[in-house]
Coordinates of C-alpha atoms and ligand atoms in Angstrom, one line a residue:
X29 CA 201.1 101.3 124.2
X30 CA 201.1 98.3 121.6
X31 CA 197.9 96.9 123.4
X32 CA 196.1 100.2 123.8
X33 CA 196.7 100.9 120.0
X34 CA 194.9 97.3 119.0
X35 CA 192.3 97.8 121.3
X36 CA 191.5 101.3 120.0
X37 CA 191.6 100.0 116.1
X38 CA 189.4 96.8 117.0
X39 CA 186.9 99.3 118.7
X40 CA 186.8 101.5 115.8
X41 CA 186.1 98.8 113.3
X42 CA 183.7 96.9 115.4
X43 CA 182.2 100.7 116.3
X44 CA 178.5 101.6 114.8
X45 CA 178.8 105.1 115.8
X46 CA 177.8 107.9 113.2
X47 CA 180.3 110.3 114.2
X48 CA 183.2 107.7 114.1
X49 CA 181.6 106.1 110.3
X50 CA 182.2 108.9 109.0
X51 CA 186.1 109.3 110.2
X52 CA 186.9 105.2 110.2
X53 CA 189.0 105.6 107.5
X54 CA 191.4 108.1 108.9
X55 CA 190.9 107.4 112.2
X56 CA 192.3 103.5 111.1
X57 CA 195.3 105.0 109.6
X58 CA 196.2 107.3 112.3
X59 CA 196.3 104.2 114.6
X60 CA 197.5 101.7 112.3
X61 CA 200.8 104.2 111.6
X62 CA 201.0 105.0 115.7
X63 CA 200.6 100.8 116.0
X64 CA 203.3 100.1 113.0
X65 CA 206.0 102.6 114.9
X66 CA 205.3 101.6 118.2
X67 CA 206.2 97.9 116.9
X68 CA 209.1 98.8 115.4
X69 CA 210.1 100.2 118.5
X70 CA 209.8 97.2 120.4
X71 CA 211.3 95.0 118.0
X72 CA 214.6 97.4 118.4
X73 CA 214.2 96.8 122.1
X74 CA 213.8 93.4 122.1
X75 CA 216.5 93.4 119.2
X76 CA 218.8 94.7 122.0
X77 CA 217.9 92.8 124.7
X78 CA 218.2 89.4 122.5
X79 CA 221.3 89.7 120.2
X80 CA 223.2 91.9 122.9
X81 CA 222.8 88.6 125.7
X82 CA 226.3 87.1 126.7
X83 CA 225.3 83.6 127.6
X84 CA 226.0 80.3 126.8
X85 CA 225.0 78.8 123.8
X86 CA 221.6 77.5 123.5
X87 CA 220.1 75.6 120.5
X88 CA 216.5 74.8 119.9
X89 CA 214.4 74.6 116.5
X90 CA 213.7 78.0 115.3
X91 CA 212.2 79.5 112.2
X92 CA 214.7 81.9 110.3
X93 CA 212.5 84.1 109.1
X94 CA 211.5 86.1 112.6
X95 CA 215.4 86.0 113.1
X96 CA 215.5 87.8 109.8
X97 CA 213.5 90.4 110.6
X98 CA 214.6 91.2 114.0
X99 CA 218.5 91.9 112.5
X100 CA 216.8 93.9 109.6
X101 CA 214.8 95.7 112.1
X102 CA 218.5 96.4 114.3
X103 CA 220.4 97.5 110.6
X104 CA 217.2 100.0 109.9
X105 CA 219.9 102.8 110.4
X106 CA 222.7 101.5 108.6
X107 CA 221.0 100.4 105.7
X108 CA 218.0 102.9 105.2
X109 CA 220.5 106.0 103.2
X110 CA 222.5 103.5 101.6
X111 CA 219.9 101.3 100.0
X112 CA 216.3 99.6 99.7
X113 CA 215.9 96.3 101.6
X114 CA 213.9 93.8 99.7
X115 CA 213.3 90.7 101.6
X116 CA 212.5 87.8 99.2
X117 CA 211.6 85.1 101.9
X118 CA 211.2 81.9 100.0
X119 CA 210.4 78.4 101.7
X120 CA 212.5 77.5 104.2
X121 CA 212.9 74.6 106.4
X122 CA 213.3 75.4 110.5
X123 CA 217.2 74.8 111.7
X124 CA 218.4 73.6 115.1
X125 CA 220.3 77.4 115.9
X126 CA 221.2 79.9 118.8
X127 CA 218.6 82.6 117.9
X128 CA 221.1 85.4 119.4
X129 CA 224.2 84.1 117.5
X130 CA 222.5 83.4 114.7
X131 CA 221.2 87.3 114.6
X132 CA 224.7 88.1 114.9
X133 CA 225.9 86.6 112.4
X134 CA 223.1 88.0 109.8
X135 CA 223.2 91.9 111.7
X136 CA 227.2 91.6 110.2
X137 CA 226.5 90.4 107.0
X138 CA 223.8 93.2 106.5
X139 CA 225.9 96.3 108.0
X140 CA 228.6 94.9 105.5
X141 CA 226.3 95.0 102.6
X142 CA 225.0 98.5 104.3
X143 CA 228.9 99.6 104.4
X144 CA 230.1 98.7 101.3
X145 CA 227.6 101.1 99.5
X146 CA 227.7 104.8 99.3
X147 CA 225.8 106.8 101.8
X148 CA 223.2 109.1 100.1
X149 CA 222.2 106.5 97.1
X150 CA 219.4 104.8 98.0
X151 CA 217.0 104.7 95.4
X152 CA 219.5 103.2 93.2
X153 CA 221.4 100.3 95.4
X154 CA 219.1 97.2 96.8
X155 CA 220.4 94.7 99.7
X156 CA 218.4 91.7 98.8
X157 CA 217.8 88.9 101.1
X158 CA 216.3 86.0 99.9
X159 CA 215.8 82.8 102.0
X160 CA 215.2 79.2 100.3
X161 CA 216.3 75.3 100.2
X162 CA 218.9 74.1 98.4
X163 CA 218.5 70.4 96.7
X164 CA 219.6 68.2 99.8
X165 CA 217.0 70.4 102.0
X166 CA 219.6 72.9 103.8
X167 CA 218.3 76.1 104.7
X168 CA 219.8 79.1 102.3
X169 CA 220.1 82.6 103.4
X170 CA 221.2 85.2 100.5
X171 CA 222.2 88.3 101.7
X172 CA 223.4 90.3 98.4
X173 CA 224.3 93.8 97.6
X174 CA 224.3 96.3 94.5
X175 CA 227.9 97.5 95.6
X176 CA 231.5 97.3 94.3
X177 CA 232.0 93.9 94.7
X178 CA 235.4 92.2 96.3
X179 CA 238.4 92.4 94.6
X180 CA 240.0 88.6 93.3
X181 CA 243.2 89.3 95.3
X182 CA 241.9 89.6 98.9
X183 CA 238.6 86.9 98.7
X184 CA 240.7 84.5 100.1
X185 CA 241.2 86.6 102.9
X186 CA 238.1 87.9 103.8
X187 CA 237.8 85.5 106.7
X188 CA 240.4 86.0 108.8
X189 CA 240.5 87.5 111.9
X190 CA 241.5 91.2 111.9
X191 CA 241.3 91.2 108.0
X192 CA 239.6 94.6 107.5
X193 CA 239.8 97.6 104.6
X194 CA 237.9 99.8 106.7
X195 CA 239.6 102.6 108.3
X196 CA 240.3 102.6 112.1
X197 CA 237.0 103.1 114.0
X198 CA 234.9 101.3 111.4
X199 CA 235.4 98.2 111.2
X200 CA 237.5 95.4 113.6
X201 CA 237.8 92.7 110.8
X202 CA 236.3 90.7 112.8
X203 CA 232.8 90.8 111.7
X204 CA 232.8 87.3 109.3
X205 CA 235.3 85.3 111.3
X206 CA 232.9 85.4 114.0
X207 CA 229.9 84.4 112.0
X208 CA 231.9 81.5 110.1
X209 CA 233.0 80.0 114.2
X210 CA 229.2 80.8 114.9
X211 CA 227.8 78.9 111.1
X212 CA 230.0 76.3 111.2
X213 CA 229.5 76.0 115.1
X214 CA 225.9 75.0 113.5
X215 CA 227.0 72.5 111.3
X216 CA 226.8 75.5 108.3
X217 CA 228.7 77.3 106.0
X218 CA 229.0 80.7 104.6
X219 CA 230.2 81.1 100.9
X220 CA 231.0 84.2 99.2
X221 CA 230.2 85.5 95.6
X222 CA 231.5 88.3 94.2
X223 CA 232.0 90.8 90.8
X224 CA 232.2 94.2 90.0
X225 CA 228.8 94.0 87.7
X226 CA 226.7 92.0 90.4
X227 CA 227.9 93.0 93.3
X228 CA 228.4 90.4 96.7
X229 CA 226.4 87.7 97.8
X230 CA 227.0 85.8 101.1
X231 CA 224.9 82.9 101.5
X232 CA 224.6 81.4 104.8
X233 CA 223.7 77.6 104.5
X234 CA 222.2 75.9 107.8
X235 CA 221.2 72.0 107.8
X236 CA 217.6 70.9 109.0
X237 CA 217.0 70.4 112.5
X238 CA 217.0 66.6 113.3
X239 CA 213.6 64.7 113.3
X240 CA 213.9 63.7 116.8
X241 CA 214.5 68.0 117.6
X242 CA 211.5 68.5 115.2
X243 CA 209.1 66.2 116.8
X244 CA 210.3 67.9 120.5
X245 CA 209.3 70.9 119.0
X246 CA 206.3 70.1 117.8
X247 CA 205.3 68.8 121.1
X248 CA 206.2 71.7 122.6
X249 CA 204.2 74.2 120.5
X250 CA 201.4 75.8 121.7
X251 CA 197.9 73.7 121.9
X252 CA 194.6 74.9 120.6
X253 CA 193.0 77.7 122.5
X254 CA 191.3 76.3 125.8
X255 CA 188.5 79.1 125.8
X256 CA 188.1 80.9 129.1
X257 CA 190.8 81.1 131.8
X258 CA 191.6 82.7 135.0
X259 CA 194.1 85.0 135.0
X260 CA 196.1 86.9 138.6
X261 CA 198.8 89.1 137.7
X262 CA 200.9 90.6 140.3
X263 CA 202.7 93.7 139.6
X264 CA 203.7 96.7 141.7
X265 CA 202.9 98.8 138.3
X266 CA 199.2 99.0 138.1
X267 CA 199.7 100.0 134.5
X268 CA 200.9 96.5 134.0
X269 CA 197.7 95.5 135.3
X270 CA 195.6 97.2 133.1
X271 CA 197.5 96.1 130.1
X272 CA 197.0 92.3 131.1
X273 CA 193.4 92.9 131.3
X274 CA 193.0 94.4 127.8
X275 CA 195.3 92.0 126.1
X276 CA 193.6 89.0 128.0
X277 CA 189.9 90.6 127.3
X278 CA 187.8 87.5 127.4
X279 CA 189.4 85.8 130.5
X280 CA 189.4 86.4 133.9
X281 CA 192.0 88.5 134.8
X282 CA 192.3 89.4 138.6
X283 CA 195.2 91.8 139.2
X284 CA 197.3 93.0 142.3
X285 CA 200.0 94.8 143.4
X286 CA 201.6 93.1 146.3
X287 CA 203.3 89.3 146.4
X288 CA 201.4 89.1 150.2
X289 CA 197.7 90.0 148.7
X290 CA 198.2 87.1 145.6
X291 CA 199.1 84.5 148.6
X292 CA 196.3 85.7 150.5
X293 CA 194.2 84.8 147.8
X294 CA 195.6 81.8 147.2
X295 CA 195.1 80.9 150.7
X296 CA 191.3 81.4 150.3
X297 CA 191.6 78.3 148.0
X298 CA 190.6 80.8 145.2
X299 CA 192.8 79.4 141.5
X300 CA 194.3 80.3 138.9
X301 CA 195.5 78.8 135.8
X302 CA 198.2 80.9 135.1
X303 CA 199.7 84.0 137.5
X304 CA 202.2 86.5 136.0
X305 CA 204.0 87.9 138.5
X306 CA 206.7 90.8 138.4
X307 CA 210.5 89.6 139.1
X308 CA 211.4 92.9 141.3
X309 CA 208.9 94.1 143.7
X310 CA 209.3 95.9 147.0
X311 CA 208.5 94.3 150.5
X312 CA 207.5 90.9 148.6
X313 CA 209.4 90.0 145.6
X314 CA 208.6 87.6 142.8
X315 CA 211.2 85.0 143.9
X316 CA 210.2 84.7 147.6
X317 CA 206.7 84.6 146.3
X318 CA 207.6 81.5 143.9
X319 CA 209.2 79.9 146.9
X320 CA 206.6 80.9 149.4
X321 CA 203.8 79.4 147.0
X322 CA 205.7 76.3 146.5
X323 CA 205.9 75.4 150.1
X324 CA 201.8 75.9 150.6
X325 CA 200.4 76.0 146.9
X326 CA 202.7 74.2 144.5
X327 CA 200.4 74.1 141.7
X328 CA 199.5 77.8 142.1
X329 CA 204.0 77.7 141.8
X330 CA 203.7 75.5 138.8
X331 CA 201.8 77.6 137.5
X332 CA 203.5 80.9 137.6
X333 CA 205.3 83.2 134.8
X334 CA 207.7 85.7 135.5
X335 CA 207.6 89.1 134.1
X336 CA 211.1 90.5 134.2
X337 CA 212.4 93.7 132.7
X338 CA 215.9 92.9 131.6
X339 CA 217.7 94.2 134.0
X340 CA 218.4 91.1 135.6
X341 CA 221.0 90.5 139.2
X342 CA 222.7 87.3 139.8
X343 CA 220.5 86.6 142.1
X344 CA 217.2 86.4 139.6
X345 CA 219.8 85.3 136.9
X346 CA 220.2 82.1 138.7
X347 CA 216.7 81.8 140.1
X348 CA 215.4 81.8 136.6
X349 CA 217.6 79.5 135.4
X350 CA 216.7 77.4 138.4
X351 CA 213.2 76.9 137.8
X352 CA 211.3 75.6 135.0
X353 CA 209.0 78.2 134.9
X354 CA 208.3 80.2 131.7
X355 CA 209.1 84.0 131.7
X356 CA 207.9 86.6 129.9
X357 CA 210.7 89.5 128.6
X358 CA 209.3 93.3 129.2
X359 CA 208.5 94.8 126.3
X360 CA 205.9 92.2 125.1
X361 CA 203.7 92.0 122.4
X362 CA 199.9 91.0 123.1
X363 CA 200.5 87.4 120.7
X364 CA 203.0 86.3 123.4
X365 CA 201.2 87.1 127.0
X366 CA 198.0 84.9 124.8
X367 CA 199.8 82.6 123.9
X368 CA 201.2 81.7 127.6
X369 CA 198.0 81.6 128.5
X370 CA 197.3 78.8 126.2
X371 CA 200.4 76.7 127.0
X372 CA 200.3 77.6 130.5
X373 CA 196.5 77.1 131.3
X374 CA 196.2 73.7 128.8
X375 CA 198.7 71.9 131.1
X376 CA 195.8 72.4 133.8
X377 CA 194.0 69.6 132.0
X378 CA 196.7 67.5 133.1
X379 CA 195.9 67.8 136.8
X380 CA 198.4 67.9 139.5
X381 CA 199.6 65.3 141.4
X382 CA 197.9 67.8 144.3
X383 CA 194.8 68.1 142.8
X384 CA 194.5 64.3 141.6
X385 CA 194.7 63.5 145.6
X386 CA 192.3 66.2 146.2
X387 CA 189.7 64.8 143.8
X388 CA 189.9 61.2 145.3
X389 CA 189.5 62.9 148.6
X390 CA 186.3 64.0 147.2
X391 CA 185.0 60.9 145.4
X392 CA 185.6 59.1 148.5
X393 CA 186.5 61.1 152.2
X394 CA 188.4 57.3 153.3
X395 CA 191.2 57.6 150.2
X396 CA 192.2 60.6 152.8
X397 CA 193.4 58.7 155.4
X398 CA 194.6 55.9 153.3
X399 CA 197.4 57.6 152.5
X400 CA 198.7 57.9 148.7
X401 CA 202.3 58.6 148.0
X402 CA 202.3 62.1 147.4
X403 CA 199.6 62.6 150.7
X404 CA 202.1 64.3 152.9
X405 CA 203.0 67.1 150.4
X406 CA 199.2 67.9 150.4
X407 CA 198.7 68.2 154.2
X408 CA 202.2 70.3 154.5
X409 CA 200.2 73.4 152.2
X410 CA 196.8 73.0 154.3
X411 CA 194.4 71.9 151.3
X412 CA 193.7 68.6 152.5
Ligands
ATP509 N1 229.3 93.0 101.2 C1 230.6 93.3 101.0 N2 231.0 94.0 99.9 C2 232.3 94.3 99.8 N3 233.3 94.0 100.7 C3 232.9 93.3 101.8 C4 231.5 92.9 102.0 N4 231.5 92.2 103.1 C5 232.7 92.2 103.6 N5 233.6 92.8 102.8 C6 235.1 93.0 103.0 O1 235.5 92.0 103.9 C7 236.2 92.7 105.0 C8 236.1 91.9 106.3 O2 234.7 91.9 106.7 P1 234.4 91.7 108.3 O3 233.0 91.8 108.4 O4 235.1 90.5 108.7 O5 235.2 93.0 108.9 P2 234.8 94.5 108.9 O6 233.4 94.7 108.3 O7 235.9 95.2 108.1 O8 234.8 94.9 110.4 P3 233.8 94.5 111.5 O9 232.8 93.6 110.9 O10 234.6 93.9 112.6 O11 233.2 95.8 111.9 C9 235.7 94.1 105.0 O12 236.6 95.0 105.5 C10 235.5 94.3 103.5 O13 236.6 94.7 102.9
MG510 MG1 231.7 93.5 109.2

């Protein structure tokens, strides 16, 4: 839907059609509205999918502010008749954080703001959060609220377990004892301000990640765009097809829908620099293709992203966590599938220890024979 929406926008504006002149305007509007909802749909999706996960703790570097929105976007229904949102996001240096606890802990603070105004009163009540850097360079996270404030006599409190002055079926007390494990987990804090004038303000304060973590990072991000690049997707869905090929317009994208017909290919010595294949397919699926492909085309293997719907078994659980392959998280937004093909195809430019045999083969038939140390694994897959 997302990817039909752009396309449909970008052909309107680049259109130089009478007929559609005259309408651009509203025609633009009608699509940009149909584009804003889908996206606020999939960010509730992926909202559930990423703050609802159960596993073990993971840290990486990670700006706050996507993390911001995707909890706002989760609390649209607890906050939107209590009061206005006004996100104030300041500079902000990236942390070293668990994106799904770290979403939990900011979806509590704002359903607490959310709960401790009245229902019904939202022109006149504001949750306002605000990010910026304190003096030493920590990351500060305001979440404030126009309500009733916290009385004196139970601030000291407010933290512990099971401490709650919501009625039964409303609230566990459990909500900030969980975020402070999960803050100070992080090497953070949260802090509590509070009066009947002003309202509450929780500030969540979060250290820097470490140079050595930023310069990882850094590493890691995305190159520059490597211009054109060939593109198979494999997916029983043909509709999953077509959207690869709009998002990607401007590779080559070559799509099919069975496991068999993508090795087939592969065994015509046709490549690719990046293959997204489905997880779950009949007669074929993605992990015995992965493993298949590895045996007789480990590039191709090296090479492949797995598209995966959520709904995961133990089984692709642990095959996923196996491999060091990238996957890609049904629903997706267009940025992301582009963006693996950046990563994904750039690491082509650092050829395979396959394909570095395979050239010297070429520059000079006798390197063939003379054996190299990685000869063997050639010969097993047939290309040499
Ligand atoms: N923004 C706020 N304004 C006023 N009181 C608050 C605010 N945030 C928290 N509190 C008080 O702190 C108590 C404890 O909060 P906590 O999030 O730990 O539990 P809860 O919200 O009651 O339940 P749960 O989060 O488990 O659903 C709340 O019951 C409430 O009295
Ligand atoms: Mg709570």
């Amino acid at each position: 839907m997302i990817s039909n929406l752009d396309l449909a926008l970008e052909d309107i504006r680049a259109s130089d059609d009478a007929a559609v002149a005259v309408r651009r305007e509203d025609l633009e509007v009608m699509l940009r509205e149909a584009r804003e909802g889908a996206e606020r749909v999939r960010r509730i999706v992926q909202g559930l999918k990423t703050f609802s996960r159960n596993e073990e703790e993971r840290r990486i570097v990670l700006e706050l502010r996507p993390i911001l929105e995707l909890a706002i976007a989760m609390t649209t229904n607890e906050v939107r008749h209590r009061a206005r949102l006004v996100m104030d996001f300041g500079a902000v240096p990236l942390v070293e954080a668990d994106a799904v606890r770290l979403g939990q802990v900011f979806i509590n603070l704002i359903v607490n703001a959310a709960q401790a105004l009245p229902d019904g009163q939202s022109e006149e009540n504001e949750i306002r959060i605000t990010t910026s850097m304190d003096a030493t360079g920590r990351a500060m996270i305001d979440i404030q609220d126009t309500g009733p404030g916290i009385p004196a006599s139970i601030v000291d409190r407010l933290f512990d377990p099971f401490f709650t002055t919501k009625p039964v079926g409303v609230g566990t007390g459990l909500g900030l004892s969980i975020s402070q494990n999960i803050v100070s987990g992080m090497g953070g804090e949260i802090r509590v301000e509070s009066d009947a004038r002003h309202g509450t303000t929780f500030r969540v304060v979060l250290p820097p990640a470490s140079v050595q973590e930023l310069a990882r990072h850094v590493e890691s991000s995305p190159p520059p765009d490597i211009g054109r690049a060939r593109v198979l997707v494999v997916d029983d869905e043909p509709a999953l097809g077509t959207a690869f090929r709009r998002i990607l317009r401007g590779h080559d994208v070559a799509v099919v829908t069975r496991a068999r017909e993508a090795l087939d290919r592969l065994a015509t010595g046709e490549t690719f620099d990046i293959i997204f294949s489905d997880l779950m397919m009949p007669e074929m699926s993605g992990m015995d293709f992965f493993e298949e492909a590895t045996r007789r085309f480990p590039t191709a293997a090296e090479r492949m992203v797995f598209v995966t719907g959520g709904a995961f078994t133990p089984d692709a659980t642990a095959f996923l966590a196996r491999i060091s392959n990238e996957h890609l998280e049904k629903p997706f937004d267009p940025e992301s599938v582009r963006s693996l093909v950046r990563t994904v195809s750039h690491r082509r430019k650092i050829p395979a220890v396959s394909e570095i045999v395979e050239l010297r083969a070429k520059e000079d038939p006798g390197a063939r024979t003379a054996g190299t140390d990685h000869g063997h694994r050639d010969a097993r897959h047939g290309r040499l």
